Amino acid sequence: MRITDMTTFHQYVGETIMYCQCIEHDIKWIYAGMHKGDEVSNFEYLEKSKATLGKVLGMLRELDNERDPYLSEADYELLRQVTTIRNHWAHKAYTEFVYCKGDAWDTEFTRQARRLENDHNRLDKLSQSIERVRLDVLKKYGRI
């Protein structure tokens, strides 16, 4: 679907941020499930220590590569982009066009809308994929 109005733009921004949050949550659970010890304690440690997505990705990649990896290098590359994508939509998306006047508003809105469509669709697929990995990991390691 093409974003052509502010209502749809708002909806896509919300969904895109939701995908980012779910991906980060699932990555932490994947790591917590694969790491030795109690998975709930592992997850709580990550939360209490306010471990960033980047930090957890590094720890997960190291742990994942000790085995038959669940995630490819391409997966890790896209996952490393999640924070940048989230930060853009949380902090910059609207200011790229709302202060513009006339034709510049339309041009910049359209540019941001196309970027949002792309990020939204990529993160929707990634979120679903990471959720499947989370469930597979937790099942394989007897966590669920």
mmCIF file with all atom_site columns, N, CA and C in Angstrom, residues 17-72:
data_model
loop_
_atom_site.group_PDB
_atom_site.id
_atom_site.type_symbol
_atom_site.label_atom_id
_atom_site.label_alt_id
_atom_site.label_comp_id
_atom_site.label_asym_id
_atom_site.label_entity_id
_atom_site.label_seq_id
_atom_site.pdbx_PDB_ins_code
_atom_site.Cartn_x
_atom_site.Cartn_y
_atom_site.Cartn_z
_atom_site.occupancy
_atom_site.B_iso_or_equiv
_atom_site.pdbx_formal_charge
_atom_site.auth_seq_id
_atom_site.auth_comp_id
_atom_site.auth_asym_id
_atom_site.auth_atom_id
_atom_site.pdbx_PDB_model_num
ATOM 1   N N  . ILE A 1 17 ? 7.847  1.256   14.401 1.00 0.00 ? 17 ILE A N  1
ATOM 2   C CA . ILE A 1 17 ? 8.455  1.289   15.735 1.00 0.00 ? 17 ILE A CA 1
ATOM 3   C C  . ILE A 1 17 ? 8.098  0.019   16.510 1.00 0.00 ? 17 ILE A C  1
ATOM 4   N N  . MET A 1 18 ? 6.860  -0.468  16.352 1.00 0.00 ? 18 MET A N  1
ATOM 5   C CA . MET A 1 18 ? 6.468  -1.722  16.997 1.00 0.00 ? 18 MET A CA 1
ATOM 6   C C  . MET A 1 18 ? 7.353  -2.874  16.521 1.00 0.00 ? 18 MET A C  1
ATOM 7   N N  . TYR A 1 19 ? 7.598  -2.960  15.209 1.00 0.00 ? 19 TYR A N  1
ATOM 8   C CA . TYR A 1 19 ? 8.458  -4.025  14.685 1.00 0.00 ? 19 TYR A CA 1
ATOM 9   C C  . TYR A 1 19 ? 9.849  -3.933  15.307 1.00 0.00 ? 19 TYR A C  1
ATOM 10  N N  . CYS A 1 20 ? 10.370 -2.713  15.427 1.00 0.00 ? 20 CYS A N  1
ATOM 11  C CA . CYS A 1 20 ? 11.696 -2.526  16.038 1.00 0.00 ? 20 CYS A CA 1
ATOM 12  C C  . CYS A 1 20 ? 11.705 -3.030  17.477 1.00 0.00 ? 20 CYS A C  1
ATOM 13  N N  . GLN A 1 21 ? 10.683 -2.686  18.231 1.00 0.00 ? 21 GLN A N  1
ATOM 14  C CA . GLN A 1 21 ? 10.609 -3.115  19.626 1.00 0.00 ? 21 GLN A CA 1
ATOM 15  C C  . GLN A 1 21 ? 10.504 -4.635  19.729 1.00 0.00 ? 21 GLN A C  1
ATOM 16  N N  . CYS A 1 22 ? 9.685  -5.236  18.881 1.00 0.00 ? 22 CYS A N  1
ATOM 17  C CA . CYS A 1 22 ? 9.527  -6.697  18.913 1.00 0.00 ? 22 CYS A CA 1
ATOM 18  C C  . CYS A 1 22 ? 10.817 -7.401  18.525 1.00 0.00 ? 22 CYS A C  1
ATOM 19  N N  . ILE A 1 23 ? 11.510 -6.869  17.522 1.00 0.00 ? 23 ILE A N  1
ATOM 20  C CA . ILE A 1 23 ? 12.783 -7.454  17.108 1.00 0.00 ? 23 ILE A CA 1
ATOM 21  C C  . ILE A 1 23 ? 13.770 -7.408  18.261 1.00 0.00 ? 23 ILE A C  1
ATOM 22  N N  . GLU A 1 24 ? 13.902 -6.261  18.909 1.00 0.00 ? 24 GLU A N  1
ATOM 23  C CA . GLU A 1 24 ? 14.841 -6.135  20.026 1.00 0.00 ? 24 GLU A CA 1
ATOM 24  C C  . GLU A 1 24 ? 14.472 -7.090  21.163 1.00 0.00 ? 24 GLU A C  1
ATOM 25  N N  . HIS A 1 25 ? 13.199 -7.176  21.475 1.00 0.00 ? 25 HIS A N  1
ATOM 26  C CA . HIS A 1 25 ? 12.720 -8.080  22.522 1.00 0.00 ? 25 HIS A CA 1
ATOM 27  C C  . HIS A 1 25 ? 13.044 -9.531  22.173 1.00 0.00 ? 25 HIS A C  1
ATOM 28  N N  . ASP A 1 26 ? 12.743 -9.918  20.941 1.00 0.00 ? 26 ASP A N  1
ATOM 29  C CA . ASP A 1 26 ? 12.989 -11.301 20.517 1.00 0.00 ? 26 ASP A CA 1
ATOM 30  C C  . ASP A 1 26 ? 14.478 -11.632 20.476 1.00 0.00 ? 26 ASP A C  1
ATOM 31  N N  . ILE A 1 27 ? 15.316 -10.691 20.048 1.00 0.00 ? 27 ILE A N  1
ATOM 32  C CA . ILE A 1 27 ? 16.766 -10.918 20.028 1.00 0.00 ? 27 ILE A CA 1
ATOM 33  C C  . ILE A 1 27 ? 17.259 -11.191 21.445 1.00 0.00 ? 27 ILE A C  1
ATOM 34  N N  . LYS A 1 28 ? 16.758 -10.438 22.408 1.00 0.00 ? 28 LYS A N  1
ATOM 35  C CA . LYS A 1 28 ? 17.160 -10.657 23.803 1.00 0.00 ? 28 LYS A CA 1
ATOM 36  C C  . LYS A 1 28 ? 16.723 -12.040 24.274 1.00 0.00 ? 28 LYS A C  1
ATOM 37  N N  . TRP A 1 29 ? 15.522 -12.464 23.886 1.00 0.00 ? 29 TRP A N  1
ATOM 38  C CA . TRP A 1 29 ? 15.058 -13.796 24.293 1.00 0.00 ? 29 TRP A CA 1
ATOM 39  C C  . TRP A 1 29 ? 15.834 -14.904 23.590 1.00 0.00 ? 29 TRP A C  1
ATOM 40  N N  . ILE A 1 30 ? 16.207 -14.676 22.338 1.00 0.00 ? 30 ILE A N  1
ATOM 41  C CA . ILE A 1 30 ? 17.019 -15.673 21.632 1.00 0.00 ? 30 ILE A CA 1
ATOM 42  C C  . ILE A 1 30 ? 18.335 -15.856 22.366 1.00 0.00 ? 30 ILE A C  1
ATOM 43  N N  . TYR A 1 31 ? 18.989 -14.757 22.688 1.00 0.00 ? 31 TYR A N  1
ATOM 44  C CA . TYR A 1 31 ? 20.250 -14.832 23.427 1.00 0.00 ? 31 TYR A CA 1
ATOM 45  C C  . TYR A 1 31 ? 20.029 -15.494 24.788 1.00 0.00 ? 31 TYR A C  1
ATOM 46  N N  . ALA A 1 32 ? 19.004 -15.055 25.508 1.00 0.00 ? 32 ALA A N  1
ATOM 47  C CA . ALA A 1 32 ? 18.731 -15.603 26.844 1.00 0.00 ? 32 ALA A CA 1
ATOM 48  C C  . ALA A 1 32 ? 18.467 -17.100 26.776 1.00 0.00 ? 32 ALA A C  1
ATOM 49  N N  . GLY A 1 33 ? 17.802 -17.540 25.710 1.00 0.00 ? 33 GLY A N  1
ATOM 50  C CA . GLY A 1 33 ? 17.508 -18.964 25.559 1.00 0.00 ? 33 GLY A CA 1
ATOM 51  C C  . GLY A 1 33 ? 18.714 -19.796 25.190 1.00 0.00 ? 33 GLY A C  1
ATOM 52  N N  . MET A 1 34 ? 19.629 -19.237 24.420 1.00 0.00 ? 34 MET A N  1
ATOM 53  C CA . MET A 1 34 ? 20.817 -19.971 23.981 1.00 0.00 ? 34 MET A CA 1
ATOM 54  C C  . MET A 1 34 ? 21.930 -19.959 25.041 1.00 0.00 ? 34 MET A C  1
ATOM 55  N N  . HIS A 1 35 ? 21.950 -18.921 25.850 1.00 0.00 ? 35 HIS A N  1
ATOM 56  C CA . HIS A 1 35 ? 23.016 -18.776 26.849 1.00 0.00 ? 35 HIS A CA 1
ATOM 57  C C  . HIS A 1 35 ? 22.790 -19.778 27.980 1.00 0.00 ? 35 HIS A C  1
ATOM 58  N N  . LYS A 1 36 ? 23.883 -20.260 28.552 1.00 0.00 ? 36 LYS A N  1
ATOM 59  C CA . LYS A 1 36 ? 23.773 -21.212 29.653 1.00 0.00 ? 36 LYS A CA 1
ATOM 60  C C  . LYS A 1 36 ? 23.052 -20.546 30.829 1.00 0.00 ? 36 LYS A C  1
ATOM 61  N N  . GLY A 1 37 ? 22.412 -21.370 31.635 1.00 0.00 ? 37 GLY A N  1
ATOM 62  C CA . GLY A 1 37 ? 21.692 -20.870 32.797 1.00 0.00 ? 37 GLY A CA 1
ATOM 63  C C  . GLY A 1 37 ? 20.212 -20.710 32.517 1.00 0.00 ? 37 GLY A C  1
ATOM 64  N N  . ASP A 1 38 ? 19.543 -20.116 33.459 1.00 0.00 ? 38 ASP A N  1
ATOM 65  C CA . ASP A 1 38 ? 18.101 -19.920 33.378 1.00 0.00 ? 38 ASP A CA 1
ATOM 66  C C  . ASP A 1 38 ? 17.777 -18.786 32.403 1.00 0.00 ? 38 ASP A C  1
ATOM 67  N N  . GLU A 1 39 ? 16.921 -19.080 31.419 1.00 0.00 ? 39 GLU A N  1
ATOM 68  C CA . GLU A 1 39 ? 16.625 -18.092 30.392 1.00 0.00 ? 39 GLU A CA 1
ATOM 69  C C  . GLU A 1 39 ? 15.923 -16.847 30.939 1.00 0.00 ? 39 GLU A C  1
ATOM 70  N N  . VAL A 1 40 ? 15.078 -17.011 31.934 1.00 0.00 ? 40 VAL A N  1
ATOM 71  C CA . VAL A 1 40 ? 14.387 -15.856 32.513 1.00 0.00 ? 40 VAL A CA 1
ATOM 72  C C  . VAL A 1 40 ? 15.397 -14.948 33.225 1.00 0.00 ? 40 VAL A C  1
ATOM 73  N N  . SER A 1 41 ? 16.284 -15.545 33.981 1.00 0.00 ? 41 SER A N  1
ATOM 74  C CA . SER A 1 41 ? 17.333 -14.762 34.649 1.00 0.00 ? 41 SER A CA 1
ATOM 75  C C  . SER A 1 41 ? 18.242 -14.083 33.631 1.00 0.00 ? 41 SER A C  1
ATOM 76  N N  . ASN A 1 42 ? 18.566 -14.801 32.565 1.00 0.00 ? 42 ASN A N  1
ATOM 77  C CA . ASN A 1 42 ? 19.396 -14.218 31.505 1.00 0.00 ? 42 ASN A CA 1
ATOM 78  C C  . ASN A 1 42 ? 18.705 -13.002 30.884 1.00 0.00 ? 42 ASN A C  1
ATOM 79  N N  . PHE A 1 43 ? 17.415 -13.157 30.589 1.00 0.00 ? 43 PHE A N  1
ATOM 80  C CA . PHE A 1 43 ? 16.658 -12.052 29.993 1.00 0.00 ? 43 PHE A CA 1
ATOM 81  C C  . PHE A 1 43 ? 16.565 -10.876 30.965 1.00 0.00 ? 43 PHE A C  1
ATOM 82  N N  . GLU A 1 44 ? 16.258 -11.164 32.218 1.00 0.00 ? 44 GLU A N  1
ATOM 83  C CA . GLU A 1 44 ? 16.152 -10.096 33.220 1.00 0.00 ? 44 GLU A CA 1
ATOM 84  C C  . GLU A 1 44 ? 17.477 -9.356  33.379 1.00 0.00 ? 44 GLU A C  1
ATOM 85  N N  . TYR A 1 45 ? 18.583 -10.080 33.301 1.00 0.00 ? 45 TYR A N  1
ATOM 86  C CA . TYR A 1 45 ? 19.888 -9.434  33.382 1.00 0.00 ? 45 TYR A CA 1
ATOM 87  C C  . TYR A 1 45 ? 20.065 -8.431  32.229 1.00 0.00 ? 45 TYR A C  1
ATOM 88  N N  . LEU A 1 46 ? 19.698 -8.856  31.024 1.00 0.00 ? 46 LEU A N  1
ATOM 89  C CA . LEU A 1 46 ? 19.810 -7.958  29.867 1.00 0.00 ? 46 LEU A CA 1
ATOM 90  C C  . LEU A 1 46 ? 18.953 -6.710  30.060 1.00 0.00 ? 46 LEU A C  1
ATOM 91  N N  . GLU A 1 47 ? 17.760 -6.910  30.581 1.00 0.00 ? 47 GLU A N  1
ATOM 92  C CA . GLU A 1 47 ? 16.859 -5.775  30.805 1.00 0.00 ? 47 GLU A CA 1
ATOM 93  C C  . GLU A 1 47 ? 17.394 -4.841  31.887 1.00 0.00 ? 47 GLU A C  1
ATOM 94  N N  . LYS A 1 48 ? 17.823 -5.406  33.013 1.00 0.00 ? 48 LYS A N  1
ATOM 95  C CA . LYS A 1 48 ? 18.325 -4.597  34.132 1.00 0.00 ? 48 LYS A CA 1
ATOM 96  C C  . LYS A 1 48 ? 19.594 -3.845  33.763 1.00 0.00 ? 48 LYS A C  1
ATOM 97  N N  . SER A 1 49 ? 20.439 -4.478  32.969 1.00 0.00 ? 49 SER A N  1
ATOM 98  C CA . SER A 1 49 ? 21.703 -3.840  32.586 1.00 0.00 ? 49 SER A CA 1
ATOM 99  C C  . SER A 1 49 ? 21.504 -2.854  31.434 1.00 0.00 ? 49 SER A C  1
ATOM 100 N N  . LYS A 1 50 ? 20.251 -2.759  30.952 1.00 0.00 ? 50 LYS A N  1
ATOM 101 C CA . LYS A 1 50 ? 19.921 -1.867  29.834 1.00 0.00 ? 50 LYS A CA 1
ATOM 102 C C  . LYS A 1 50 ? 20.822 -2.126  28.619 1.00 0.00 ? 50 LYS A C  1
ATOM 103 N N  . ALA A 1 51 ? 21.060 -3.396  28.365 1.00 0.00 ? 51 ALA A N  1
ATOM 104 C CA . ALA A 1 51 ? 21.885 -3.791  27.221 1.00 0.00 ? 51 ALA A CA 1
ATOM 105 C C  . ALA A 1 51 ? 21.242 -3.302  25.924 1.00 0.00 ? 51 ALA A C  1
ATOM 106 N N  . THR A 1 52 ? 22.026 -2.619  25.121 1.00 0.00 ? 52 THR A N  1
ATOM 107 C CA . THR A 1 52 ? 21.522 -2.116  23.846 1.00 0.00 ? 52 THR A CA 1
ATOM 108 C C  . THR A 1 52 ? 21.360 -3.261  22.845 1.00 0.00 ? 52 THR A C  1
ATOM 109 N N  . LEU A 1 53 ? 20.593 -2.992  21.816 1.00 0.00 ? 53 LEU A N  1
ATOM 110 C CA . LEU A 1 53 ? 20.426 -3.990  20.762 1.00 0.00 ? 53 LEU A CA 1
ATOM 111 C C  . LEU A 1 53 ? 21.790 -4.331  20.158 1.00 0.00 ? 53 LEU A C  1
ATOM 112 N N  . GLY A 1 54 ? 22.611 -3.336  19.920 1.00 0.00 ? 54 GLY A N  1
ATOM 113 C CA . GLY A 1 54 ? 23.935 -3.587  19.348 1.00 0.00 ? 54 GLY A CA 1
ATOM 114 C C  . GLY A 1 54 ? 24.782 -4.498  20.214 1.00 0.00 ? 54 GLY A C  1
ATOM 115 N N  . LYS A 1 55 ? 24.766 -4.268  21.510 1.00 0.00 ? 55 LYS A N  1
ATOM 116 C CA . LYS A 1 55 ? 25.547 -5.101  22.437 1.00 0.00 ? 55 LYS A CA 1
ATOM 117 C C  . LYS A 1 55 ? 25.016 -6.537  22.434 1.00 0.00 ? 55 LYS A C  1
ATOM 118 N N  . VAL A 1 56 ? 23.699 -6.684  22.516 1.00 0.00 ? 56 VAL A N  1
ATOM 119 C CA . VAL A 1 56 ? 23.110 -8.029  22.538 1.00 0.00 ? 56 VAL A CA 1
ATOM 120 C C  . VAL A 1 56 ? 23.363 -8.739  21.212 1.00 0.00 ? 56 VAL A C  1
ATOM 121 N N  . LEU A 1 57 ? 23.292 -8.014  20.101 1.00 0.00 ? 57 LEU A N  1
ATOM 122 C CA . LEU A 1 57 ? 23.577 -8.633  18.803 1.00 0.00 ? 57 LEU A CA 1
ATOM 123 C C  . LEU A 1 57 ? 24.997 -9.174  18.753 1.00 0.00 ? 57 LEU A C  1
ATOM 124 N N  . GLY A 1 58 ? 25.953 -8.418  19.280 1.00 0.00 ? 58 GLY A N  1
ATOM 125 C CA . GLY A 1 58 ? 27.335 -8.892  19.308 1.00 0.00 ? 58 GLY A CA 1
ATOM 126 C C  . GLY A 1 58 ? 27.476 -10.159 20.129 1.00 0.00 ? 58 GLY A C  1
ATOM 127 N N  . MET A 1 59 ? 26.848 -10.180 21.299 1.00 0.00 ? 59 MET A N  1
ATOM 128 C CA . MET A 1 59 ? 26.916 -11.366 22.164 1.00 0.00 ? 59 MET A CA 1
ATOM 129 C C  . MET A 1 59 ? 26.211 -12.547 21.505 1.00 0.00 ? 59 MET A C  1
ATOM 130 N N  . LEU A 1 60 ? 25.060 -12.285 20.873 1.00 0.00 ? 60 LEU A N  1
ATOM 131 C CA . LEU A 1 60 ? 24.308 -13.355 20.210 1.00 0.00 ? 60 LEU A CA 1
ATOM 132 C C  . LEU A 1 60 ? 25.087 -13.901 19.025 1.00 0.00 ? 60 LEU A C  1
ATOM 133 N N  . ARG A 1 61 ? 25.666 -13.027 18.230 1.00 0.00 ? 61 ARG A N  1
ATOM 134 C CA . ARG A 1 61 ? 26.425 -13.476 17.055 1.00 0.00 ? 61 ARG A CA 1
ATOM 135 C C  . ARG A 1 61 ? 27.552 -14.410 17.474 1.00 0.00 ? 61 ARG A C  1
ATOM 136 N N  . GLU A 1 62 ? 28.256 -14.039 18.527 1.00 0.00 ? 62 GLU A N  1
ATOM 137 C CA . GLU A 1 62 ? 29.347 -14.879 19.026 1.00 0.00 ? 62 GLU A CA 1
ATOM 138 C C  . GLU A 1 62 ? 28.820 -16.240 19.472 1.00 0.00 ? 62 GLU A C  1
ATOM 139 N N  . LEU A 1 63 ? 27.747 -16.241 20.228 1.00 0.00 ? 63 LEU A N  1
ATOM 140 C CA . LEU A 1 63 ? 27.146 -17.479 20.721 1.00 0.00 ? 63 LEU A CA 1
ATOM 141 C C  . LEU A 1 63 ? 26.568 -18.297 19.565 1.00 0.00 ? 63 LEU A C  1
ATOM 142 N N  . ASP A 1 64 ? 25.898 -17.644 18.646 1.00 0.00 ? 64 ASP A N  1
ATOM 143 C CA . ASP A 1 64 ? 25.256 -18.294 17.501 1.00 0.00 ? 64 ASP A CA 1
ATOM 144 C C  . ASP A 1 64 ? 26.296 -18.962 16.603 1.00 0.00 ? 64 ASP A C  1
ATOM 145 N N  . ASN A 1 65 ? 27.430 -18.309 16.413 1.00 0.00 ? 65 ASN A N  1
ATOM 146 C CA . ASN A 1 65 ? 28.466 -18.856 15.524 1.00 0.00 ? 65 ASN A CA 1
ATOM 147 C C  . ASN A 1 65 ? 29.245 -20.005 16.139 1.00 0.00 ? 65 ASN A C  1
ATOM 148 N N  . GLU A 1 66 ? 29.054 -20.279 17.428 1.00 0.00 ? 66 GLU A N  1
ATOM 149 C CA . GLU A 1 66 ? 29.676 -21.444 18.058 1.00 0.00 ? 66 GLU A CA 1
ATOM 150 C C  . GLU A 1 66 ? 28.940 -22.721 17.661 1.00 0.00 ? 66 GLU A C  1
ATOM 151 N N  . ARG A 1 67 ? 27.779 -22.568 17.092 1.00 0.00 ? 67 ARG A N  1
ATOM 152 C CA . ARG A 1 67 ? 26.916 -23.691 16.714 1.00 0.00 ? 67 ARG A CA 1
ATOM 153 C C  . ARG A 1 67 ? 26.620 -23.590 15.220 1.00 0.00 ? 67 ARG A C  1
ATOM 154 N N  . ASP A 1 68 ? 25.624 -24.358 14.813 1.00 0.00 ? 68 ASP A N  1
ATOM 155 C CA . ASP A 1 68 ? 25.077 -24.193 13.476 1.00 0.00 ? 68 ASP A CA 1
ATOM 156 C C  . ASP A 1 68 ? 24.213 -22.936 13.546 1.00 0.00 ? 68 ASP A C  1
ATOM 157 N N  . PRO A 1 69 ? 24.665 -21.829 12.964 1.00 0.00 ? 69 PRO A N  1
ATOM 158 C CA . PRO A 1 69 ? 24.009 -20.541 13.207 1.00 0.00 ? 69 PRO A CA 1
ATOM 159 C C  . PRO A 1 69 ? 22.542 -20.499 12.756 1.00 0.00 ? 69 PRO A C  1
ATOM 160 N N  . TYR A 1 70 ? 21.751 -19.836 13.580 1.00 0.00 ? 70 TYR A N  1
ATOM 161 C CA . TYR A 1 70 ? 20.360 -19.569 13.237 1.00 0.00 ? 70 TYR A CA 1
ATOM 162 C C  . TYR A 1 70 ? 20.259 -18.394 12.271 1.00 0.00 ? 70 TYR A C  1
ATOM 163 N N  . LEU A 1 71 ? 21.165 -17.434 12.432 1.00 0.00 ? 71 LEU A N  1
ATOM 164 C CA . LEU A 1 71 ? 21.104 -16.200 11.655 1.00 0.00 ? 71 LEU A CA 1
ATOM 165 C C  . LEU A 1 71 ? 22.325 -16.076 10.753 1.00 0.00 ? 71 LEU A C  1
ATOM 166 N N  . SER A 1 72 ? 22.081 -15.591 9.546  1.00 0.00 ? 72 SER A N  1
ATOM 167 C CA . SER A 1 72 ? 23.163 -15.400 8.576  1.00 0.00 ? 72 SER A CA 1
ATOM 168 C C  . SER A 1 72 ? 23.834 -14.042 8.800  1.00 0.00 ? 72 SER A C  1
#
